[in-house]
């Protein structure tokens, strides 16, 4: 029952980002394909497509991650409905993980549609598939996006407010995006969630690049650690 409540609460956000990210995945390849096909540069075409996924679609997916965390347990605190939930014959971990799983699944569908729409469009218009490895872009995009979602989810529980949680999450995300620039200034390689996603997407069209497997494992661990922390917070909280 609570699963469907969470689906209903996030339905409008989910549909909005699904439509927007599909439009981006279809529209930009339509612009890129004629330009690169005329020059006969197929490699350049598919490299440009990875940038569409790694930059434009990923930005939308990260914004979706922030938005999907809004109707969370933190909102239940604010609306003073958590006390009612906790009287149900369920452990507190159930409410945390059910709500988190709904958002994660919806983000998975958003990322899947983004990649499939982009690959399908460029393949249809260009008349060929340069590499099926581009579908692997689903993995870094999903893991990176869920890591941001999990962080924001935890913040909404800590602050007991979806608005404050999203605000703090967006602030941390913006700081994170500037981390590579700090690394360039100090001549040190530093990674952000966006640079991780871009690296994973660009690997799909360039066999010379290494897949960021280590970062993938780290962000996957982070994506699970934050809801676990939210569970610990809720188990010690007074409704």
PDB file of C-alpha atoms in Angstrom:
ATOM      1  CA  UNK A   1       0.000   0.000   0.000  1.00  0.00           C
ATOM      2  CA  UNK A   2       2.745   2.459   0.930  1.00  0.00           C
ATOM      3  CA  UNK A   3       4.545   1.564  -2.298  1.00  0.00           C
ATOM      4  CA  UNK A   4       1.609   2.843  -4.348  1.00  0.00           C
ATOM      5  CA  UNK A   5       1.329   5.951  -2.203  1.00  0.00           C
ATOM      6  CA  UNK A   6       4.971   6.774  -2.987  1.00  0.00           C
ATOM      7  CA  UNK A   7       4.327   6.147  -6.690  1.00  0.00           C
ATOM      8  CA  UNK A   8       1.366   8.503  -6.605  1.00  0.00           C
ATOM      9  CA  UNK A   9       3.321  11.195  -4.763  1.00  0.00           C
ATOM     10  CA  UNK A  10       6.152  11.168  -7.326  1.00  0.00           C
ATOM     11  CA  UNK A  11       4.012  10.506 -10.405  1.00  0.00           C
ATOM     12  CA  UNK A  12       3.887  14.066 -11.766  1.00  0.00           C
ATOM     13  CA  UNK A  13       7.639  14.606 -11.313  1.00  0.00           C
ATOM     14  CA  UNK A  14       8.418  11.253 -12.881  1.00  0.00           C
ATOM     15  CA  UNK A  15       6.254  11.884 -15.959  1.00  0.00           C
ATOM     16  CA  UNK A  16       7.653  15.409 -16.392  1.00  0.00           C
ATOM     17  CA  UNK A  17      11.287  14.312 -16.417  1.00  0.00           C
ATOM     18  CA  UNK A  18      10.459  11.287 -18.550  1.00  0.00           C
ATOM     19  CA  UNK A  19       8.976  13.535 -21.231  1.00  0.00           C
ATOM     20  CA  UNK A  20      11.756  16.139 -21.082  1.00  0.00           C
ATOM     21  CA  UNK A  21      14.651  13.672 -21.142  1.00  0.00           C
ATOM     22  CA  UNK A  22      13.050  11.740 -24.020  1.00  0.00           C
ATOM     23  CA  UNK A  23      12.707  14.968 -25.973  1.00  0.00           C
ATOM     24  CA  UNK A  24      16.396  15.774 -25.401  1.00  0.00           C
ATOM     25  CA  UNK A  25      17.428  12.242 -26.379  1.00  0.00           C
ATOM     26  CA  UNK A  26      15.520  12.544 -29.647  1.00  0.00           C
ATOM     27  CA  UNK A  27      15.957  16.215 -30.520  1.00  0.00           C
ATOM     28  CA  UNK A  28      19.729  16.631 -30.190  1.00  0.00           C
ATOM     29  CA  UNK A  29      20.674  13.548 -32.261  1.00  0.00           C
ATOM     30  CA  UNK A  30      18.410  14.876 -35.011  1.00  0.00           C
ATOM     31  CA  UNK A  31      20.590  18.007 -35.049  1.00  0.00           C
ATOM     32  CA  UNK A  32      23.923  16.193 -34.752  1.00  0.00           C
ATOM     33  CA  UNK A  33      23.397  13.370 -37.249  1.00  0.00           C
ATOM     34  CA  UNK A  34      23.049  15.439 -40.459  1.00  0.00           C
ATOM     35  CA  UNK A  35      26.136  17.501 -39.568  1.00  0.00           C
ATOM     36  CA  UNK A  36      28.448  14.552 -38.920  1.00  0.00           C
ATOM     37  CA  UNK A  37      26.963  12.310 -41.619  1.00  0.00           C
ATOM     38  CA  UNK A  38      27.705  14.926 -44.284  1.00  0.00           C
ATOM     39  CA  UNK A  39      31.369  14.899 -43.278  1.00  0.00           C
ATOM     40  CA  UNK A  40      31.392  11.115 -43.114  1.00  0.00           C
ATOM     41  CA  UNK A  41      32.811  11.216 -39.596  1.00  0.00           C
ATOM     42  CA  UNK A  42      30.933   8.382 -37.926  1.00  0.00           C
ATOM     43  CA  UNK A  43      33.281   8.256 -34.937  1.00  0.00           C
ATOM     44  CA  UNK A  44      32.730  11.953 -34.305  1.00  0.00           C
ATOM     45  CA  UNK A  45      28.979  11.433 -34.552  1.00  0.00           C
ATOM     46  CA  UNK A  46      28.874   8.783 -31.863  1.00  0.00           C
ATOM     47  CA  UNK A  47      31.318  10.736 -29.720  1.00  0.00           C
ATOM     48  CA  UNK A  48      28.944  13.707 -29.869  1.00  0.00           C
ATOM     49  CA  UNK A  49      26.100  11.413 -28.888  1.00  0.00           C
ATOM     50  CA  UNK A  50      27.970  10.321 -25.749  1.00  0.00           C
ATOM     51  CA  UNK A  51      28.314  13.996 -24.827  1.00  0.00           C
ATOM     52  CA  UNK A  52      24.545  14.427 -25.227  1.00  0.00           C
ATOM     53  CA  UNK A  53      24.051  11.571 -22.782  1.00  0.00           C
ATOM     54  CA  UNK A  54      26.906  12.443 -20.445  1.00  0.00           C
ATOM     55  CA  UNK A  55      26.116  16.136 -20.157  1.00  0.00           C
ATOM     56  CA  UNK A  56      22.587  17.119 -21.167  1.00  0.00           C
ATOM     57  CA  UNK A  57      20.698  13.969 -20.218  1.00  0.00           C
ATOM     58  CA  UNK A  58      22.751  13.541 -17.057  1.00  0.00           C
ATOM     59  CA  UNK A  59      21.993  17.069 -15.876  1.00  0.00           C
ATOM     60  CA  UNK A  60      18.293  16.349 -16.294  1.00  0.00           C
ATOM     61  CA  UNK A  61      18.674  13.006 -14.521  1.00  0.00           C
ATOM     62  CA  UNK A  62      20.454  14.689 -11.595  1.00  0.00           C
ATOM     63  CA  UNK A  63      17.704  17.297 -11.359  1.00  0.00           C
ATOM     64  CA  UNK A  64      15.203  14.443 -11.382  1.00  0.00           C
ATOM     65  CA  UNK A  65      17.157  12.828  -8.538  1.00  0.00           C
ATOM     66  CA  UNK A  66      16.799  15.977  -6.436  1.00  0.00           C
ATOM     67  CA  UNK A  67      13.107  16.236  -7.250  1.00  0.00           C
ATOM     68  CA  UNK A  68      12.271  12.567  -6.622  1.00  0.00           C
ATOM     69  CA  UNK A  69      13.581  12.841  -3.066  1.00  0.00           C
ATOM     70  CA  UNK A  70      10.930  15.428  -2.168  1.00  0.00           C
ATOM     71  CA  UNK A  71       7.989  13.115  -1.293  1.00  0.00           C
ATOM     72  CA  UNK A  72      10.096  11.125   1.169  1.00  0.00           C
ATOM     73  CA  UNK A  73      10.033  10.298   4.855  1.00  0.00           C
ATOM     74  CA  UNK A  74      11.192  13.855   5.495  1.00  0.00           C
ATOM     75  CA  UNK A  75       7.903  15.082   4.055  1.00  0.00           C
ATOM     76  CA  UNK A  76       6.032  12.661   6.320  1.00  0.00           C
ATOM     77  CA  UNK A  77       7.751  14.384   9.264  1.00  0.00           C
ATOM     78  CA  UNK A  78       6.664  17.809   8.021  1.00  0.00           C
ATOM     79  CA  UNK A  79       3.069  16.796   7.384  1.00  0.00           C
ATOM     80  CA  UNK A  80       2.978  15.022  10.768  1.00  0.00           C
ATOM     81  CA  UNK A  81       1.806  11.790   9.155  1.00  0.00           C
ATOM     82  CA  UNK A  82       4.834   9.763  10.240  1.00  0.00           C
ATOM     83  CA  UNK A  83       3.279   9.009  13.605  1.00  0.00           C
ATOM     84  CA  UNK A  84       0.410   7.271  11.844  1.00  0.00           C
ATOM     85  CA  UNK A  85       2.787   5.244   9.659  1.00  0.00           C
ATOM     86  CA  UNK A  86       4.784   4.098  12.659  1.00  0.00           C
ATOM     87  CA  UNK A  87       1.671   2.707  14.311  1.00  0.00           C
ATOM     88  CA  UNK A  88       1.345   0.249  11.436  1.00  0.00           C
ATOM     89  CA  UNK A  89       2.673  -3.314  11.989  1.00  0.00           C
ATOM     90  CA  UNK A  90       5.843  -2.630  10.010  1.00  0.00           C
ATOM     91  CA  UNK A  91       9.427  -2.046  11.001  1.00  0.00           C
ATOM     92  CA  UNK A  92      10.734   1.448  10.422  1.00  0.00           C
ATOM     93  CA  UNK A  93      13.216   0.192   7.844  1.00  0.00           C
ATOM     94  CA  UNK A  94      10.257  -0.779   5.644  1.00  0.00           C
ATOM     95  CA  UNK A  95       9.126   2.831   5.238  1.00  0.00           C
ATOM     96  CA  UNK A  96      12.662   4.035   4.484  1.00  0.00           C
ATOM     97  CA  UNK A  97      13.548   1.407   1.905  1.00  0.00           C
ATOM     98  CA  UNK A  98      10.143   1.283   0.212  1.00  0.00           C
ATOM     99  CA  UNK A  99      10.092   5.031  -0.364  1.00  0.00           C
ATOM    100  CA  UNK A 100      13.731   4.996  -1.504  1.00  0.00           C
ATOM    101  CA  UNK A 101      13.159   2.057  -3.872  1.00  0.00           C
ATOM    102  CA  UNK A 102      10.283   3.817  -5.630  1.00  0.00           C
ATOM    103  CA  UNK A 103      12.451   6.833  -6.441  1.00  0.00           C
ATOM    104  CA  UNK A 104      15.397   4.652  -7.491  1.00  0.00           C
ATOM    105  CA  UNK A 105      13.215   2.601  -9.845  1.00  0.00           C
ATOM    106  CA  UNK A 106      11.729   5.728 -11.394  1.00  0.00           C
ATOM    107  CA  UNK A 107      15.205   7.183 -11.920  1.00  0.00           C
ATOM    108  CA  UNK A 108      16.248   3.901 -13.505  1.00  0.00           C
ATOM    109  CA  UNK A 109      13.412   4.228 -16.013  1.00  0.00           C
ATOM    110  CA  UNK A 110      14.312   7.864 -16.717  1.00  0.00           C
ATOM    111  CA  UNK A 111      17.935   6.907 -17.453  1.00  0.00           C
ATOM    112  CA  UNK A 112      16.905   3.867 -19.501  1.00  0.00           C
ATOM    113  CA  UNK A 113      14.556   5.904 -21.680  1.00  0.00           C
ATOM    114  CA  UNK A 114      17.197   8.612 -22.146  1.00  0.00           C
ATOM    115  CA  UNK A 115      19.792   6.145 -23.439  1.00  0.00           C
ATOM    116  CA  UNK A 116      17.374   4.091 -25.539  1.00  0.00           C
ATOM    117  CA  UNK A 117      15.809   7.199 -27.109  1.00  0.00           C
ATOM    118  CA  UNK A 118      19.220   8.658 -27.942  1.00  0.00           C
ATOM    119  CA  UNK A 119      20.714   5.449 -29.336  1.00  0.00           C
ATOM    120  CA  UNK A 120      17.534   4.583 -31.205  1.00  0.00           C
ATOM    121  CA  UNK A 121      17.263   8.014 -32.803  1.00  0.00           C
ATOM    122  CA  UNK A 122      20.876   8.270 -33.939  1.00  0.00           C
ATOM    123  CA  UNK A 123      20.830   4.673 -35.235  1.00  0.00           C
ATOM    124  CA  UNK A 124      17.612   5.228 -37.190  1.00  0.00           C
ATOM    125  CA  UNK A 125      18.680   8.507 -38.790  1.00  0.00           C
ATOM    126  CA  UNK A 126      22.279   7.500 -39.560  1.00  0.00           C
ATOM    127  CA  UNK A 127      21.253   4.045 -40.746  1.00  0.00           C
ATOM    128  CA  UNK A 128      23.849   2.187 -38.699  1.00  0.00           C
ATOM    129  CA  UNK A 129      24.927   1.265 -35.194  1.00  0.00           C
ATOM    130  CA  UNK A 130      28.547   2.188 -34.575  1.00  0.00           C
ATOM    131  CA  UNK A 131      28.682   0.336 -31.261  1.00  0.00           C
ATOM    132  CA  UNK A 132      26.208  -1.294 -28.923  1.00  0.00           C
ATOM    133  CA  UNK A 133      28.506  -0.386 -26.044  1.00  0.00           C
ATOM    134  CA  UNK A 134      26.649   2.890 -25.800  1.00  0.00           C
ATOM    135  CA  UNK A 135      23.894   1.035 -23.949  1.00  0.00           C
ATOM    136  CA  UNK A 136      26.392   0.504 -21.119  1.00  0.00           C
ATOM    137  CA  UNK A 137      26.045   4.244 -20.452  1.00  0.00           C
ATOM    138  CA  UNK A 138      22.906   3.282 -18.538  1.00  0.00           C
ATOM    139  CA  UNK A 139      25.075   1.944 -15.716  1.00  0.00           C
ATOM    140  CA  UNK A 140      27.183   5.016 -14.772  1.00  0.00           C
ATOM    141  CA  UNK A 141      24.246   7.348 -15.379  1.00  0.00           C
ATOM    142  CA  UNK A 142      22.004   5.309 -13.104  1.00  0.00           C
ATOM    143  CA  UNK A 143      24.554   4.795 -10.323  1.00  0.00           C
ATOM    144  CA  UNK A 144      25.632   8.451 -10.303  1.00  0.00           C
ATOM    145  CA  UNK A 145      22.046   9.673 -10.348  1.00  0.00           C
ATOM    146  CA  UNK A 146      20.944   7.344  -7.546  1.00  0.00           C
ATOM    147  CA  UNK A 147      23.925   8.436  -5.434  1.00  0.00           C
ATOM    148  CA  UNK A 148      22.685  12.046  -5.631  1.00  0.00           C
ATOM    149  CA  UNK A 149      19.128  10.904  -4.974  1.00  0.00           C
ATOM    150  CA  UNK A 150      20.230   8.910  -1.916  1.00  0.00           C
ATOM    151  CA  UNK A 151      22.146  11.874  -0.502  1.00  0.00           C
ATOM    152  CA  UNK A 152      19.138  14.167  -0.903  1.00  0.00           C
ATOM    153  CA  UNK A 153      16.887  11.489   0.528  1.00  0.00           C
ATOM    154  CA  UNK A 154      19.034  11.298   3.659  1.00  0.00           C
ATOM    155  CA  UNK A 155      19.069  15.084   3.982  1.00  0.00           C
ATOM    156  CA  UNK A 156      15.264  15.244   3.875  1.00  0.00           C
ATOM    157  CA  UNK A 157      15.159  12.773   6.768  1.00  0.00           C
ATOM    158  CA  UNK A 158      17.815  14.633   8.756  1.00  0.00           C
ATOM    159  CA  UNK A 159      16.139  18.020   8.286  1.00  0.00           C
ATOM    160  CA  UNK A 160      12.606  16.555   8.481  1.00  0.00           C
ATOM    161  CA  UNK A 161      11.720  18.711   5.491  1.00  0.00           C
ATOM    162  CA  UNK A 162      11.737  17.983   1.779  1.00  0.00           C
ATOM    163  CA  UNK A 163      12.393  21.629   0.897  1.00  0.00           C
ATOM    164  CA  UNK A 164      15.427  21.935   3.146  1.00  0.00           C
ATOM    165  CA  UNK A 165      16.731  18.538   2.099  1.00  0.00           C
ATOM    166  CA  UNK A 166      16.533  19.441  -1.587  1.00  0.00           C
ATOM    167  CA  UNK A 167      18.149  22.829  -0.949  1.00  0.00           C
ATOM    168  CA  UNK A 168      21.080  21.260   0.893  1.00  0.00           C
ATOM    169  CA  UNK A 169      21.327  18.503  -1.703  1.00  0.00           C
ATOM    170  CA  UNK A 170      21.461  21.006  -4.542  1.00  0.00           C
ATOM    171  CA  UNK A 171      24.117  23.020  -2.713  1.00  0.00           C
ATOM    172  CA  UNK A 172      26.282  19.929  -2.211  1.00  0.00           C
ATOM    173  CA  UNK A 173      25.781  18.916  -5.846  1.00  0.00           C
ATOM    174  CA  UNK A 174      26.887  22.341  -7.092  1.00  0.00           C
ATOM    175  CA  UNK A 175      30.003  22.177  -4.903  1.00  0.00           C
ATOM    176  CA  UNK A 176      30.672  18.669  -6.182  1.00  0.00           C
ATOM    177  CA  UNK A 177      30.508  19.844  -9.801  1.00  0.00           C
ATOM    178  CA  UNK A 178      33.285  22.382  -9.130  1.00  0.00           C
ATOM    179  CA  UNK A 179      35.625  19.815  -7.562  1.00  0.00           C
ATOM    180  CA  UNK A 180      37.348  18.918 -10.903  1.00  0.00           C
ATOM    181  CA  UNK A 181      38.108  22.611 -11.456  1.00  0.00           C
ATOM    182  CA  UNK A 182      39.819  22.752  -8.074  1.00  0.00           C
ATOM    183  CA  UNK A 183      41.815  19.697  -9.103  1.00  0.00           C
ATOM    184  CA  UNK A 184      42.921  21.406 -12.300  1.00  0.00           C
ATOM    185  CA  UNK A 185      44.101  24.422 -10.312  1.00  0.00           C
ATOM    186  CA  UNK A 186      46.171  22.251  -7.978  1.00  0.00           C
ATOM    187  CA  UNK A 187      47.229  19.908 -10.798  1.00  0.00           C
ATOM    188  CA  UNK A 188      45.506  16.982  -9.088  1.00  0.00           C
ATOM    189  CA  UNK A 189      42.951  14.685 -10.671  1.00  0.00           C
ATOM    190  CA  UNK A 190      39.687  15.029  -8.763  1.00  0.00           C
ATOM    191  CA  UNK A 191      36.370  13.556  -9.801  1.00  0.00           C
ATOM    192  CA  UNK A 192      32.767  14.643  -9.366  1.00  0.00           C
ATOM    193  CA  UNK A 193      29.587  12.721  -9.998  1.00  0.00           C
ATOM    194  CA  UNK A 194      29.204  14.494 -13.344  1.00  0.00           C
ATOM    195  CA  UNK A 195      32.757  13.770 -14.457  1.00  0.00           C
ATOM    196  CA  UNK A 196      32.216  10.127 -13.467  1.00  0.00           C
ATOM    197  CA  UNK A 197      29.082   9.907 -15.614  1.00  0.00           C
ATOM    198  CA  UNK A 198      30.757  11.663 -18.548  1.00  0.00           C
ATOM    199  CA  UNK A 199      33.767   9.322 -18.330  1.00  0.00           C
ATOM    200  CA  UNK A 200      31.473   6.296 -18.317  1.00  0.00           C
ATOM    201  CA  UNK A 201      29.537   7.572 -21.334  1.00  0.00           C
ATOM    202  CA  UNK A 202      32.635   8.490 -23.348  1.00  0.00           C
ATOM    203  CA  UNK A 203      34.128   5.033 -22.735  1.00  0.00           C
ATOM    204  CA  UNK A 204      31.266   3.523 -24.727  1.00  0.00           C
ATOM    205  CA  UNK A 205      32.415   5.191 -27.964  1.00  0.00           C
ATOM    206  CA  UNK A 206      36.178   5.121 -27.409  1.00  0.00           C
ATOM    207  CA  UNK A 207      38.005   1.818 -26.801  1.00  0.00           C
ATOM    208  CA  UNK A 208      41.128   3.805 -25.845  1.00  0.00           C
ATOM    209  CA  UNK A 209      39.528   5.075 -22.645  1.00  0.00           C
ATOM    210  CA  UNK A 210      39.321   3.061 -19.434  1.00  0.00           C
ATOM    211  CA  UNK A 211      35.951   2.368 -17.881  1.00  0.00           C
ATOM    212  CA  UNK A 212      35.682   4.034 -14.428  1.00  0.00           C
ATOM    213  CA  UNK A 213      35.018   0.755 -12.635  1.00  0.00           C
ATOM    214  CA  UNK A 214      36.537   1.896  -9.338  1.00  0.00           C
ATOM    215  CA  UNK A 215      34.373   5.018  -9.230  1.00  0.00           C
ATOM    216  CA  UNK A 216      31.361   2.922 -10.171  1.00  0.00           C
ATOM    217  CA  UNK A 217      31.896   0.721  -7.122  1.00  0.00           C
ATOM    218  CA  UNK A 218      32.386   3.750  -4.858  1.00  0.00           C
ATOM    219  CA  UNK A 219      29.236   5.529  -6.035  1.00  0.00           C
ATOM    220  CA  UNK A 220      27.240   2.286  -5.799  1.00  0.00           C
ATOM    221  CA  UNK A 221      28.367   1.902  -2.184  1.00  0.00           C
ATOM    222  CA  UNK A 222      27.477   5.540  -1.498  1.00  0.00           C
ATOM    223  CA  UNK A 223      24.047   5.092  -3.106  1.00  0.00           C
ATOM    224  CA  UNK A 224      23.268   2.315  -0.617  1.00  0.00           C
ATOM    225  CA  UNK A 225      25.023   3.858   2.389  1.00  0.00           C
ATOM    226  CA  UNK A 226      22.851   6.996   2.477  1.00  0.00           C
ATOM    227  CA  UNK A 227      19.468   5.222   2.764  1.00  0.00           C
ATOM    228  CA  UNK A 228      21.029   2.925   5.355  1.00  0.00           C
ATOM    229  CA  UNK A 229      22.023   6.037   7.320  1.00  0.00           C
ATOM    230  CA  UNK A 230      18.471   7.350   6.865  1.00  0.00           C
ATOM    231  CA  UNK A 231      17.188   4.078   8.339  1.00  0.00           C
ATOM    232  CA  UNK A 232      19.407   4.486  11.399  1.00  0.00           C
ATOM    233  CA  UNK A 233      18.204   8.069  11.850  1.00  0.00           C
ATOM    234  CA  UNK A 234      14.543   7.078  11.618  1.00  0.00           C
ATOM    235  CA  UNK A 235      14.948   4.159  14.018  1.00  0.00           C
ATOM    236  CA  UNK A 236      16.214   6.591  16.669  1.00  0.00           C
ATOM    237  CA  UNK A 237      13.817   9.421  15.874  1.00  0.00           C
ATOM    238  CA  UNK A 238      10.711  10.468  17.736  1.00  0.00           C
ATOM    239  CA  UNK A 239       7.792  10.799  15.332  1.00  0.00           C
TER     240      UNK A 239
END
